[in-house]
mmCIF file with all atom_site columns, C-alpha atoms in Angstrom:
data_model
loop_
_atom_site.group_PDB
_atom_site.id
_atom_site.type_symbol
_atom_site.label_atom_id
_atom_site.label_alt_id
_atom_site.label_comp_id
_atom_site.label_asym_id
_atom_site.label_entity_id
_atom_site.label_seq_id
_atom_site.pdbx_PDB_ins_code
_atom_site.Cartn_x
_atom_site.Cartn_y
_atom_site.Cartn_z
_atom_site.occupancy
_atom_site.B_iso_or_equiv
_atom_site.pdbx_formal_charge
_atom_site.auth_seq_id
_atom_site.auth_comp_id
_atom_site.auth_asym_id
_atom_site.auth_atom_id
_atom_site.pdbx_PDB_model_num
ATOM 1   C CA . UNK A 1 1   ? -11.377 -19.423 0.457   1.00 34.00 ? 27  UNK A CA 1
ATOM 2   C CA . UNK A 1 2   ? -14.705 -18.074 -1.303  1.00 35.00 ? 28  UNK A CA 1
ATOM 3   C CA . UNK A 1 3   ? -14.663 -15.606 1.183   1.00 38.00 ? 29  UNK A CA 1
ATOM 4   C CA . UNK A 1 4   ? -11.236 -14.324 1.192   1.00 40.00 ? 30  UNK A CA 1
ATOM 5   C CA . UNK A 1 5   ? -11.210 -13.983 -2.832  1.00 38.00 ? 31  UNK A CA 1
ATOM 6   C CA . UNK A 1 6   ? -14.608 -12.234 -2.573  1.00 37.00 ? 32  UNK A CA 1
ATOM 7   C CA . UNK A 1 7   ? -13.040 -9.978  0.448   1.00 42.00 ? 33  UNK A CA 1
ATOM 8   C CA . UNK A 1 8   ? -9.630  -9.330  -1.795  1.00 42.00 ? 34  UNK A CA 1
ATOM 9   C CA . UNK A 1 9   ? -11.871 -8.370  -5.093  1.00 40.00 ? 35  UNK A CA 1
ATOM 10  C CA . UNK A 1 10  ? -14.907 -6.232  -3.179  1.00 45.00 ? 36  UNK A CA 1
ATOM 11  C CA . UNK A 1 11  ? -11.499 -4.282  -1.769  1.00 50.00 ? 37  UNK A CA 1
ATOM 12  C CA . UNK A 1 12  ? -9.444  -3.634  -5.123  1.00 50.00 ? 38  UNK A CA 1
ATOM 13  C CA . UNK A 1 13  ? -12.028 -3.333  -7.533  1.00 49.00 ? 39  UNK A CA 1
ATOM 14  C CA . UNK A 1 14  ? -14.103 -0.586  -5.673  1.00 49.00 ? 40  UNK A CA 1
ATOM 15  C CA . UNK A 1 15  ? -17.366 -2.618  -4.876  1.00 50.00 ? 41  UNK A CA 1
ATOM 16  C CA . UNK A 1 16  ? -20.414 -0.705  -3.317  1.00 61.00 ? 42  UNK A CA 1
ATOM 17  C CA . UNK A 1 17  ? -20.715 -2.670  0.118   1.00 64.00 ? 43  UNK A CA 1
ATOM 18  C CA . UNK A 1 18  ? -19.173 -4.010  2.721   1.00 69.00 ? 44  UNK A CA 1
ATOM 19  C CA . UNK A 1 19  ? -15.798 -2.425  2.345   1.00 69.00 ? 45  UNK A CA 1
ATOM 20  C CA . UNK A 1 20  ? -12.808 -3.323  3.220   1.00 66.00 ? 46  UNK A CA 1
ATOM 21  C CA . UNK A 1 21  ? -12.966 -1.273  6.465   1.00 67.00 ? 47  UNK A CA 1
ATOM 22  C CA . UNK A 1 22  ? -16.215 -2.930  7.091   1.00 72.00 ? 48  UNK A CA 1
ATOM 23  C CA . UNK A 1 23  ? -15.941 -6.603  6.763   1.00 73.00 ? 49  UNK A CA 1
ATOM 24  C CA . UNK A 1 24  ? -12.665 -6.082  9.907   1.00 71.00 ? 50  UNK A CA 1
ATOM 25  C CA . UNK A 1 25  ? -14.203 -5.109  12.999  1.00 72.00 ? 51  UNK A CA 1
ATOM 26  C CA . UNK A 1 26  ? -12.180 -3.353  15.472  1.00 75.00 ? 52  UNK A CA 1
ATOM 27  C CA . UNK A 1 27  ? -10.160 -5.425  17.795  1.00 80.00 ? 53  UNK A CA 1
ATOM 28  C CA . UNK A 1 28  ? -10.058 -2.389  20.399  1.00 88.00 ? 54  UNK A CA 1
ATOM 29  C CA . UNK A 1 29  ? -11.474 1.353   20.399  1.00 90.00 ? 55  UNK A CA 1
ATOM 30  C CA . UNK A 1 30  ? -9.526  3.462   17.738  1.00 93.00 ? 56  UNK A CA 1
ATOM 31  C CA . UNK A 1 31  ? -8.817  6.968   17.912  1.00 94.00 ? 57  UNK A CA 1
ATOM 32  C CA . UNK A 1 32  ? -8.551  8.569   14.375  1.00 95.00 ? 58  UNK A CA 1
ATOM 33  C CA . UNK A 1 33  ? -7.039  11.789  13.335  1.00 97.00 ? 59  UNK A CA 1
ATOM 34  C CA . UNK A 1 34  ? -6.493  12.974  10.069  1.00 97.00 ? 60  UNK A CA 1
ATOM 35  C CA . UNK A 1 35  ? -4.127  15.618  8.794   1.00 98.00 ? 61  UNK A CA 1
ATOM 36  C CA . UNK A 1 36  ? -2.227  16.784  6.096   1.00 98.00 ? 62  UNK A CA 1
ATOM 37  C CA . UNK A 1 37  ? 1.307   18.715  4.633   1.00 98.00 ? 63  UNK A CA 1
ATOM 38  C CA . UNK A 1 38  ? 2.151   20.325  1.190   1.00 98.00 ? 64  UNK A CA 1
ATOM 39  C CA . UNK A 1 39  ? 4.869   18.359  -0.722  1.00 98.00 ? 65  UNK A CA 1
ATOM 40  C CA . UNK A 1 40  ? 6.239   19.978  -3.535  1.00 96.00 ? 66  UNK A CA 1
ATOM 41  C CA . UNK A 1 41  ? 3.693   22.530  -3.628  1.00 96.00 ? 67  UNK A CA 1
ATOM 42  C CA . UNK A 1 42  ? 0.723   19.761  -3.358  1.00 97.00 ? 68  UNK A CA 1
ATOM 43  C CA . UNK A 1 43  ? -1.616  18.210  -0.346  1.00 98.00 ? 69  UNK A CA 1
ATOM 44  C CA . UNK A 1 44  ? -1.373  14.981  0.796   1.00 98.00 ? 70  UNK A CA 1
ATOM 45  C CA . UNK A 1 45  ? -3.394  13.754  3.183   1.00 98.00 ? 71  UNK A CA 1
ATOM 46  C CA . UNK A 1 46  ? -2.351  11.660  5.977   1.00 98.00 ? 72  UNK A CA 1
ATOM 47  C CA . UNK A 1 47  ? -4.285  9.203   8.603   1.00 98.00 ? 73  UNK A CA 1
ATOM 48  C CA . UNK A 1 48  ? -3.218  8.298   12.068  1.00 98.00 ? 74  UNK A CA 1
ATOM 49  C CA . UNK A 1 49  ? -4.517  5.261   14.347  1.00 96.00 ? 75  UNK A CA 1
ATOM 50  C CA . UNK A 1 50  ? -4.023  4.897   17.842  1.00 94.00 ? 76  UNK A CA 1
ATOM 51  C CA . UNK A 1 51  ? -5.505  2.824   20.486  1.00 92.00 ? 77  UNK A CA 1
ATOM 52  C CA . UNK A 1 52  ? -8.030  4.331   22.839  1.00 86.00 ? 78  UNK A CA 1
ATOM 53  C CA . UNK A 1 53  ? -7.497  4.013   25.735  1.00 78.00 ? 79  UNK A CA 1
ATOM 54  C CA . UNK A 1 54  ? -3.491  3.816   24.936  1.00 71.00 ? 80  UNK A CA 1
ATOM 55  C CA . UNK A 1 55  ? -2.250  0.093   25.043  1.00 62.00 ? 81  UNK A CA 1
ATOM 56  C CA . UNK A 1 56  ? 0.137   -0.811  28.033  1.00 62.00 ? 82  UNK A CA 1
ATOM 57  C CA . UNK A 1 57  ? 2.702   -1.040  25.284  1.00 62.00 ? 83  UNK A CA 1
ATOM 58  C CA . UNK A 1 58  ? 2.456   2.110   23.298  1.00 56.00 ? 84  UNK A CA 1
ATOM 59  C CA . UNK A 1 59  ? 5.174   3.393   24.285  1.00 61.00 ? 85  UNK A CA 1
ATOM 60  C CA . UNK A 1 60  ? 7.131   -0.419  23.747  1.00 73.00 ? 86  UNK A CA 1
ATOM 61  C CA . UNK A 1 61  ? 6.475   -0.485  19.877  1.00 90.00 ? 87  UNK A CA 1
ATOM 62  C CA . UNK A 1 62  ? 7.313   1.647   17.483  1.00 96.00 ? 88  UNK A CA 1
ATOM 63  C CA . UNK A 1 63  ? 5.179   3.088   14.642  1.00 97.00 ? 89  UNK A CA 1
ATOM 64  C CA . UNK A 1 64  ? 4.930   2.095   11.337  1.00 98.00 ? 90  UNK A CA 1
ATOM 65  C CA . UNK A 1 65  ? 4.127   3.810   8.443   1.00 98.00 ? 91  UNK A CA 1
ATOM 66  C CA . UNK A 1 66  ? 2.024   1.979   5.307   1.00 98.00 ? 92  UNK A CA 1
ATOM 67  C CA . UNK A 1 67  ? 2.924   2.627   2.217   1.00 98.00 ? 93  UNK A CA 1
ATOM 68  C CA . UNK A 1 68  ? -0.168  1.529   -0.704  1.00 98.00 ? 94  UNK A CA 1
ATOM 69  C CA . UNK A 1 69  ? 0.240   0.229   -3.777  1.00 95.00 ? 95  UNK A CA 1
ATOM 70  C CA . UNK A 1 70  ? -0.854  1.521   -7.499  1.00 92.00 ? 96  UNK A CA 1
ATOM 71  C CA . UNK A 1 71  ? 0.468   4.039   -8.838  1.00 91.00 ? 97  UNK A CA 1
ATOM 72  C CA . UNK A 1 72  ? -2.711  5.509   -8.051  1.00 90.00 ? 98  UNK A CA 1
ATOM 73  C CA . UNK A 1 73  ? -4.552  3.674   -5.849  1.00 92.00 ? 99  UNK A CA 1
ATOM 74  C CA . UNK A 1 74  ? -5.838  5.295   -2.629  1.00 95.00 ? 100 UNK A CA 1
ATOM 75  C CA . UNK A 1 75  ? -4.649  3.690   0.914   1.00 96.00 ? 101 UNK A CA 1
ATOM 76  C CA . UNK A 1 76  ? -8.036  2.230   1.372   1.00 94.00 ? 102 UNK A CA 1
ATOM 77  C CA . UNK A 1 77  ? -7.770  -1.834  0.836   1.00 93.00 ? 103 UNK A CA 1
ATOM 78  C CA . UNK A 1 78  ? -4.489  -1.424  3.878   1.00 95.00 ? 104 UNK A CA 1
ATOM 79  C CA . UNK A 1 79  ? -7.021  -0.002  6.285   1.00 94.00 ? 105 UNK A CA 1
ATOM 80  C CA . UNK A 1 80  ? -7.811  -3.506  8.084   1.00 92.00 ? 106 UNK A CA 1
ATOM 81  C CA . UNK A 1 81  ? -4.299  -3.159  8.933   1.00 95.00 ? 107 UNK A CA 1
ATOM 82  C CA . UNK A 1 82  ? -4.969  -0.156  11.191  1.00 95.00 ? 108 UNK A CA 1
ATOM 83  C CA . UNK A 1 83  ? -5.897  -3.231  14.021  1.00 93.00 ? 109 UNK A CA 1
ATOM 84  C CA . UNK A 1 84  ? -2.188  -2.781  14.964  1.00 94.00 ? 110 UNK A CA 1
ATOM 85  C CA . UNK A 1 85  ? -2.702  -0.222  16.786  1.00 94.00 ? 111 UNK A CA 1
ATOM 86  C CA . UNK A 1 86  ? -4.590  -2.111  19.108  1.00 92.00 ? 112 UNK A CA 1
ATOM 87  C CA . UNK A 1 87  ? -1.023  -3.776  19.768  1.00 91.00 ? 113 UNK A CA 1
ATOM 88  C CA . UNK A 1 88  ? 0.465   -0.539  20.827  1.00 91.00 ? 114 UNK A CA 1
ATOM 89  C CA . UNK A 1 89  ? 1.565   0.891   17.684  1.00 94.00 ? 115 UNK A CA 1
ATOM 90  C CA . UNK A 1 90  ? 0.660   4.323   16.478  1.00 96.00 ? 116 UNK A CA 1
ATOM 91  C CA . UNK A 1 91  ? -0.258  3.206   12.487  1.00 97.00 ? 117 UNK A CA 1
ATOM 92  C CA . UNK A 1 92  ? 0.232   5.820   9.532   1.00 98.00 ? 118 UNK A CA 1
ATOM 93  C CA . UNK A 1 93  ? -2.083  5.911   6.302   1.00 98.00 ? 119 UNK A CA 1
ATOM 94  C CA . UNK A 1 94  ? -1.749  8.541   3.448   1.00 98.00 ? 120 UNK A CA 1
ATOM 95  C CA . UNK A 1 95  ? -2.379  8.774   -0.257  1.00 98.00 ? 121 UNK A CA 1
ATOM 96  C CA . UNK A 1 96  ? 0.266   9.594   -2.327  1.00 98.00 ? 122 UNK A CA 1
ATOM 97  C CA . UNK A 1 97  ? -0.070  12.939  -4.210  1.00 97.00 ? 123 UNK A CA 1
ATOM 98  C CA . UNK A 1 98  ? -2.210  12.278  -7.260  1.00 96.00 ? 124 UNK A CA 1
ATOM 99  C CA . UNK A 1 99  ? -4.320  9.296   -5.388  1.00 96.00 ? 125 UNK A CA 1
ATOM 100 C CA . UNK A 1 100 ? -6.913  8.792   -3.210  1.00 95.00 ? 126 UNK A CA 1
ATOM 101 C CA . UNK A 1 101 ? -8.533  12.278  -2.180  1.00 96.00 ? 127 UNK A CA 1
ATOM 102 C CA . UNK A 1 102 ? -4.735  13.642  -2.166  1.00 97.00 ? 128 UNK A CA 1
ATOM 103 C CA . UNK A 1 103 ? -4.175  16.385  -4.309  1.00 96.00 ? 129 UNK A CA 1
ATOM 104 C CA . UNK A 1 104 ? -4.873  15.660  -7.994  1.00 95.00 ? 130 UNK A CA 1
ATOM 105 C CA . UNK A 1 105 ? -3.029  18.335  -10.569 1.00 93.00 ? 131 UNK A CA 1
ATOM 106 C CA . UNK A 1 106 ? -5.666  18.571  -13.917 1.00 90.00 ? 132 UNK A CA 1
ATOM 107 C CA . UNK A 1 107 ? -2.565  18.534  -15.592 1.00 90.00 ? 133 UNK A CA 1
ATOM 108 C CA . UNK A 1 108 ? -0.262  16.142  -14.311 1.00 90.00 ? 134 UNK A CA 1
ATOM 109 C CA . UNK A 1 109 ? 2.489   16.717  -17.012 1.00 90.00 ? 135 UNK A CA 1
ATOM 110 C CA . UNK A 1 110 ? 2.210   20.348  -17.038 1.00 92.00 ? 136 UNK A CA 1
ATOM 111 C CA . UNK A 1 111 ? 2.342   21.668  -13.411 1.00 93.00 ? 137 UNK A CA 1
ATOM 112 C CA . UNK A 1 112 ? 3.705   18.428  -11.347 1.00 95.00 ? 138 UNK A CA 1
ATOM 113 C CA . UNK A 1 113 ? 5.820   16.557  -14.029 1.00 96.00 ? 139 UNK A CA 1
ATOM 114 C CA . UNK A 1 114 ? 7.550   15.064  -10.742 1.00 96.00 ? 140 UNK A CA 1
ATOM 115 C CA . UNK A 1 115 ? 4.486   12.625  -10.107 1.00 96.00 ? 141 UNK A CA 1
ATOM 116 C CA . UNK A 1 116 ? 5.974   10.886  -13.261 1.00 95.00 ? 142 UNK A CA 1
ATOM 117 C CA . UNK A 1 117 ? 9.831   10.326  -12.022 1.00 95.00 ? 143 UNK A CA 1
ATOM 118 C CA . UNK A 1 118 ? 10.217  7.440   -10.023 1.00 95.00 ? 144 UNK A CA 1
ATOM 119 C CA . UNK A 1 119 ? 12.687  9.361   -7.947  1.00 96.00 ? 145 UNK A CA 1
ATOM 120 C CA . UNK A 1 120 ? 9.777   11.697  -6.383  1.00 97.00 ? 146 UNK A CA 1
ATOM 121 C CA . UNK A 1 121 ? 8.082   8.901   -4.236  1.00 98.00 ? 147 UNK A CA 1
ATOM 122 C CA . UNK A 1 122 ? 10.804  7.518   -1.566  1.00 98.00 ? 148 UNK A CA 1
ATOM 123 C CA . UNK A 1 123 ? 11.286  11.253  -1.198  1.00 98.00 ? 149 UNK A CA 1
ATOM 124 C CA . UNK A 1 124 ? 7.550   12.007  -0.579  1.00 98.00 ? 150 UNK A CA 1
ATOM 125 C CA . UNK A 1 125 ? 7.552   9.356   2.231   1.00 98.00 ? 151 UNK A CA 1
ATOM 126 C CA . UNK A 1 126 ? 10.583  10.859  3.771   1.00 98.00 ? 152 UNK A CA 1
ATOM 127 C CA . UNK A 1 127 ? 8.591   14.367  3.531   1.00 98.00 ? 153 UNK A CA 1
ATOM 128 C CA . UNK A 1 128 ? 6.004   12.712  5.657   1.00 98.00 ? 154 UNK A CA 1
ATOM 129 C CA . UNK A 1 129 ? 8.339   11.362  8.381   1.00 98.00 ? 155 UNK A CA 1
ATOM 130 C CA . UNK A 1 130 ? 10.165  14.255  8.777   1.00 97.00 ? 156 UNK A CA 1
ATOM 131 C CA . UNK A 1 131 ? 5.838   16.351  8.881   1.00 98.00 ? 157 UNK A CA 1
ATOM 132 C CA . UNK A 1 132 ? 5.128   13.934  11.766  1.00 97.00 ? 158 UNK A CA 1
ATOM 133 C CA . UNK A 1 133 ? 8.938   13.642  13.565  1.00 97.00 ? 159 UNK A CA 1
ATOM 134 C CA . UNK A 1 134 ? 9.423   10.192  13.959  1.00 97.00 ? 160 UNK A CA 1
ATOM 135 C CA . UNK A 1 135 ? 12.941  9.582   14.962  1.00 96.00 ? 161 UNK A CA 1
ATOM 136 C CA . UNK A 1 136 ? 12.478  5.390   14.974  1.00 97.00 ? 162 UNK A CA 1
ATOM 137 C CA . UNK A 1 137 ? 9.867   3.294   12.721  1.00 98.00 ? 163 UNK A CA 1
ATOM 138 C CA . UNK A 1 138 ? 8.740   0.656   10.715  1.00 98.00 ? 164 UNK A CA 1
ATOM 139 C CA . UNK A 1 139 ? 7.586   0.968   6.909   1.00 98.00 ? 165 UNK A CA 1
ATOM 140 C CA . UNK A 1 140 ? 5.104   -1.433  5.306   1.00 98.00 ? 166 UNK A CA 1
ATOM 141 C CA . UNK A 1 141 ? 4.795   -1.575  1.553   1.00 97.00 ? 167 UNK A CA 1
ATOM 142 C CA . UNK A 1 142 ? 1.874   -2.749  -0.863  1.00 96.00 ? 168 UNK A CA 1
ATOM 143 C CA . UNK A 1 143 ? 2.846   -3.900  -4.428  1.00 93.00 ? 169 UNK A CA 1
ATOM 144 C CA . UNK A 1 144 ? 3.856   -0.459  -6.245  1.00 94.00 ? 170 UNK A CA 1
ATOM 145 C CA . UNK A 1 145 ? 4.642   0.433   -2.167  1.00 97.00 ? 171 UNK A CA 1
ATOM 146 C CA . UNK A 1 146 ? 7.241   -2.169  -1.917  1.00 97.00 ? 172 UNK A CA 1
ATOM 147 C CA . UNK A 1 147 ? 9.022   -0.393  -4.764  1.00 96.00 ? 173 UNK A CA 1
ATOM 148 C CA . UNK A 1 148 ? 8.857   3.338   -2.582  1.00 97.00 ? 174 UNK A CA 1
ATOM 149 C CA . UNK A 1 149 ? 9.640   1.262   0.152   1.00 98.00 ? 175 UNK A CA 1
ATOM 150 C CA . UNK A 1 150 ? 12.486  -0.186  -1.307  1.00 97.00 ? 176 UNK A CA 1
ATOM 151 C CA . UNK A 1 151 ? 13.920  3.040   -2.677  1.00 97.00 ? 177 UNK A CA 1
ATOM 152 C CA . UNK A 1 152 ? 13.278  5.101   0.712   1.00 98.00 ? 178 UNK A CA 1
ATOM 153 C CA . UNK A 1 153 ? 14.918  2.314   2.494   1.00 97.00 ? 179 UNK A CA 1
ATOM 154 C CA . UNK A 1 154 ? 18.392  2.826   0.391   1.00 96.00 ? 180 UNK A CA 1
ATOM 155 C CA . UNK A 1 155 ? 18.405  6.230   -0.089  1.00 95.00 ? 181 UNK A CA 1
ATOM 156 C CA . UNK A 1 156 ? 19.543  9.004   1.974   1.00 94.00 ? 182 UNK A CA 1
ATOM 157 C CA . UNK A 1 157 ? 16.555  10.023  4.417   1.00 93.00 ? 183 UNK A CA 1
ATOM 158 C CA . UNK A 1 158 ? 15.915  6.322   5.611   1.00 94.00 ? 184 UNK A CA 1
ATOM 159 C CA . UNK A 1 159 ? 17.557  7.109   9.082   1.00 92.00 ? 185 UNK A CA 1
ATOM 160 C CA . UNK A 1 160 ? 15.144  6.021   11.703  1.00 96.00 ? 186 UNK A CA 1
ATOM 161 C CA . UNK A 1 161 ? 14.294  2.951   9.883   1.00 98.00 ? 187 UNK A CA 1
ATOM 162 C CA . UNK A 1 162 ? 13.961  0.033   12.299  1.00 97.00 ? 188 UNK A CA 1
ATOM 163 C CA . UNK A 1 163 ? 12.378  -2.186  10.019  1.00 97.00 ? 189 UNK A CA 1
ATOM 164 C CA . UNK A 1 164 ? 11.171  -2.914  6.542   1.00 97.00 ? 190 UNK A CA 1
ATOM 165 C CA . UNK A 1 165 ? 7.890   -4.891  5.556   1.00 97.00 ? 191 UNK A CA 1
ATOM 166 C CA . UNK A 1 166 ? 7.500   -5.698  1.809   1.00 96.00 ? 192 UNK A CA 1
ATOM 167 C CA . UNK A 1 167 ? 3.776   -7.559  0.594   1.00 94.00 ? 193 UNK A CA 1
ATOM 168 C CA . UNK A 1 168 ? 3.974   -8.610  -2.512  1.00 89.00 ? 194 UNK A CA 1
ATOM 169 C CA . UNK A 1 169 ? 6.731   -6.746  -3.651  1.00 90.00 ? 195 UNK A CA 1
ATOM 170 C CA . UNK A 1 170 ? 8.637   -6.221  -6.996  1.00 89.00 ? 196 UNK A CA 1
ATOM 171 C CA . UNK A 1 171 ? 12.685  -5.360  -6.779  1.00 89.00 ? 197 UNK A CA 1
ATOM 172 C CA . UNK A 1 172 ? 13.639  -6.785  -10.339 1.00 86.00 ? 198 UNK A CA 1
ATOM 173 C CA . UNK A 1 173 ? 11.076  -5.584  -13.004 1.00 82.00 ? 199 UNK A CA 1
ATOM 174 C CA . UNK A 1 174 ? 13.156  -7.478  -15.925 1.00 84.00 ? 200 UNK A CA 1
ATOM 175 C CA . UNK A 1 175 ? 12.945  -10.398 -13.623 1.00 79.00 ? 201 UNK A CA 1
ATOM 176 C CA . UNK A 1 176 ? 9.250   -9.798  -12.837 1.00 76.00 ? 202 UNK A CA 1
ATOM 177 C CA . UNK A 1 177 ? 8.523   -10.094 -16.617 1.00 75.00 ? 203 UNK A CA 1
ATOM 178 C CA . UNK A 1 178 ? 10.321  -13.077 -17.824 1.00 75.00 ? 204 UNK A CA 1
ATOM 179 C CA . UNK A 1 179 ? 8.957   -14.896 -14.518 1.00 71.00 ? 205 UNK A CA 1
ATOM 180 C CA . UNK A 1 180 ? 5.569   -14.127 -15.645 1.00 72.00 ? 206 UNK A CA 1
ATOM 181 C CA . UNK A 1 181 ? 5.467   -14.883 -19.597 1.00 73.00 ? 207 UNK A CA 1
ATOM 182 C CA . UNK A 1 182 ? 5.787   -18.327 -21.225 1.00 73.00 ? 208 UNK A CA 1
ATOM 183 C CA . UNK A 1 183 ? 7.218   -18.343 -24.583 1.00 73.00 ? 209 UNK A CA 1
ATOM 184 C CA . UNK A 1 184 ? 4.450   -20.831 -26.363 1.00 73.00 ? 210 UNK A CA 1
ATOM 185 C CA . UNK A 1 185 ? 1.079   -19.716 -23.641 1.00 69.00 ? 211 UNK A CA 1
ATOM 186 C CA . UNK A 1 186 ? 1.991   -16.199 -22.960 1.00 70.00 ? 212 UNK A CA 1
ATOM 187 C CA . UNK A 1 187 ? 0.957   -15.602 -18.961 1.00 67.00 ? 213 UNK A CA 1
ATOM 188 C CA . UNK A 1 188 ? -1.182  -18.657 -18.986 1.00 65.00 ? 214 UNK A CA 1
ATOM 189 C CA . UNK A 1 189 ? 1.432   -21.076 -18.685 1.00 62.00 ? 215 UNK A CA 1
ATOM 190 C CA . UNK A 1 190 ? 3.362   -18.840 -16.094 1.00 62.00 ? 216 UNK A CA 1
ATOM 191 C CA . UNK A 1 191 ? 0.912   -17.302 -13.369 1.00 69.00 ? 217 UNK A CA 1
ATOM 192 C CA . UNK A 1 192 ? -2.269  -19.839 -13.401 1.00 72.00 ? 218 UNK A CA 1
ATOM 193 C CA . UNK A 1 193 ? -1.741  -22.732 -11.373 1.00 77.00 ? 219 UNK A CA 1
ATOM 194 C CA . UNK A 1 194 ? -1.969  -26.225 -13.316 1.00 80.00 ? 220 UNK A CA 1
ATOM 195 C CA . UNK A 1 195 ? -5.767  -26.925 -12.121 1.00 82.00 ? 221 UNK A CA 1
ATOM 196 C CA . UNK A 1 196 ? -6.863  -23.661 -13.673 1.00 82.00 ? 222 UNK A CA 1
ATOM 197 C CA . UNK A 1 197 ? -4.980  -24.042 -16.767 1.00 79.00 ? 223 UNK A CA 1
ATOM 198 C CA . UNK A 1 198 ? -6.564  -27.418 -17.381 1.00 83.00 ? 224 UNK A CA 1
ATOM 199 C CA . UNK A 1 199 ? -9.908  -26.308 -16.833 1.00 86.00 ? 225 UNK A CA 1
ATOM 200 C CA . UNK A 1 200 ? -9.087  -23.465 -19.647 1.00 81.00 ? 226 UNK A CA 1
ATOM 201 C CA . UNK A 1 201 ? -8.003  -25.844 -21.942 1.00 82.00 ? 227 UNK A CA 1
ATOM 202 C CA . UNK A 1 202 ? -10.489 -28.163 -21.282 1.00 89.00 ? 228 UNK A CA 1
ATOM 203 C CA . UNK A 1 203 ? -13.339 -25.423 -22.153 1.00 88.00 ? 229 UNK A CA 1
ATOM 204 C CA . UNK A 1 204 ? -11.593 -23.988 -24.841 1.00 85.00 ? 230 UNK A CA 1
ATOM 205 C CA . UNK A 1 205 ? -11.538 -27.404 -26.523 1.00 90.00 ? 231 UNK A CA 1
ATOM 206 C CA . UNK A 1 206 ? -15.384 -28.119 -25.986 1.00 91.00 ? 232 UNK A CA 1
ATOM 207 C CA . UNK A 1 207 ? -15.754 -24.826 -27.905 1.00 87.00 ? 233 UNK A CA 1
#
């Protein structure tokens, strides 16, 4: 367990060495191509992971398409999931405008207010899906990418969608909230399990 927390922190909180990438070897070759397309008037860079030589079932499974989480974090913590394409599925990275090595406007709010309206995301993804003409896929969503996921999924471009993935997602934020605060402990009584909580108490009071 030591080594998954260490392996979950060294991955979101940008440590020097072994990355994320790093500490999941390959289960097969990979080929990797990168790529990108102009959304809106900005780049955004996409990845793509096949196996190499092709699996026996590449042409069985469809793609799938990851979608991170943030808003802005880069796609690089979902990269161990690239080993499904040594399963036979082509996988899809890319950082959403304004993340990752994307395009990032100086000036968000003056030339790309759009990056700020919810609205802008599900219809980014869709941009991308069209750019690289799949007709069936998956989608996998991270955190913040369960809510893009989510709001691609019911809106009007989500034809093609065989199948929807959600880790650790968020569809009620009002619900999210109250889940997470306690009226007398704030988020201590809510999100720490018992045995931590104890402990806190227990070296607050020897204070």
């Amino acid at each position: 367990s030591k080594t998954c927390i260490w392996t979950y922190m060294s991955c979101h909180v940008g440590a020097a060495t072994p990355t994320c990438d790093e500490i999941t070897p390959d289960l097969c070759e990979l080929r990797q191509t990168n790529d990108s397309l102009v959304v809106k008037g900005l780049r955004l860079n996409y990845w793509r992971f096949e196996a190499s030589p092709p699996s026996g079932l590449a042409n069985e499974r469809l793609p799938i398409v990851m979608v991170h989480g943030g808003p802005g974090w880069s796609h690089d913590y979902l990269l161990p999931l690239k080993q499904q394409a040594c399963r036979g599925r082509t996988v899809y990275f890319y950082d959403q405008v304004g993340a990752g090595v994307s395009e990032r406007p100086v000036s968000a709010k003056a030339s790309a207010p759009h990056l700020f309206d919810i609205d802008y995301y599900p219809e980014e993804l869709a941009a991308l899906i069209r750019h690289l003409g799949l007709r069936r896929f998956h989608v996998l969503g991270s955190s913040w990418g369960t809510i893009v996921a989510q709001l691609f999924a019911l809106g009007p471009n989500s034809g093609g969608l065989a199948g929807l993935v959600l880790s650790g997602p968020l569809s009620d934020a009002t619900l999210y909230i109250r889940s997470q605060w306690d009226p007398t402990e704030g988020n201590l009584g809510a999100m720490l399990p018992p045995f931590v909580q104890r402990r806190l108490r227990a070296l607050d009071a020897a204070r």
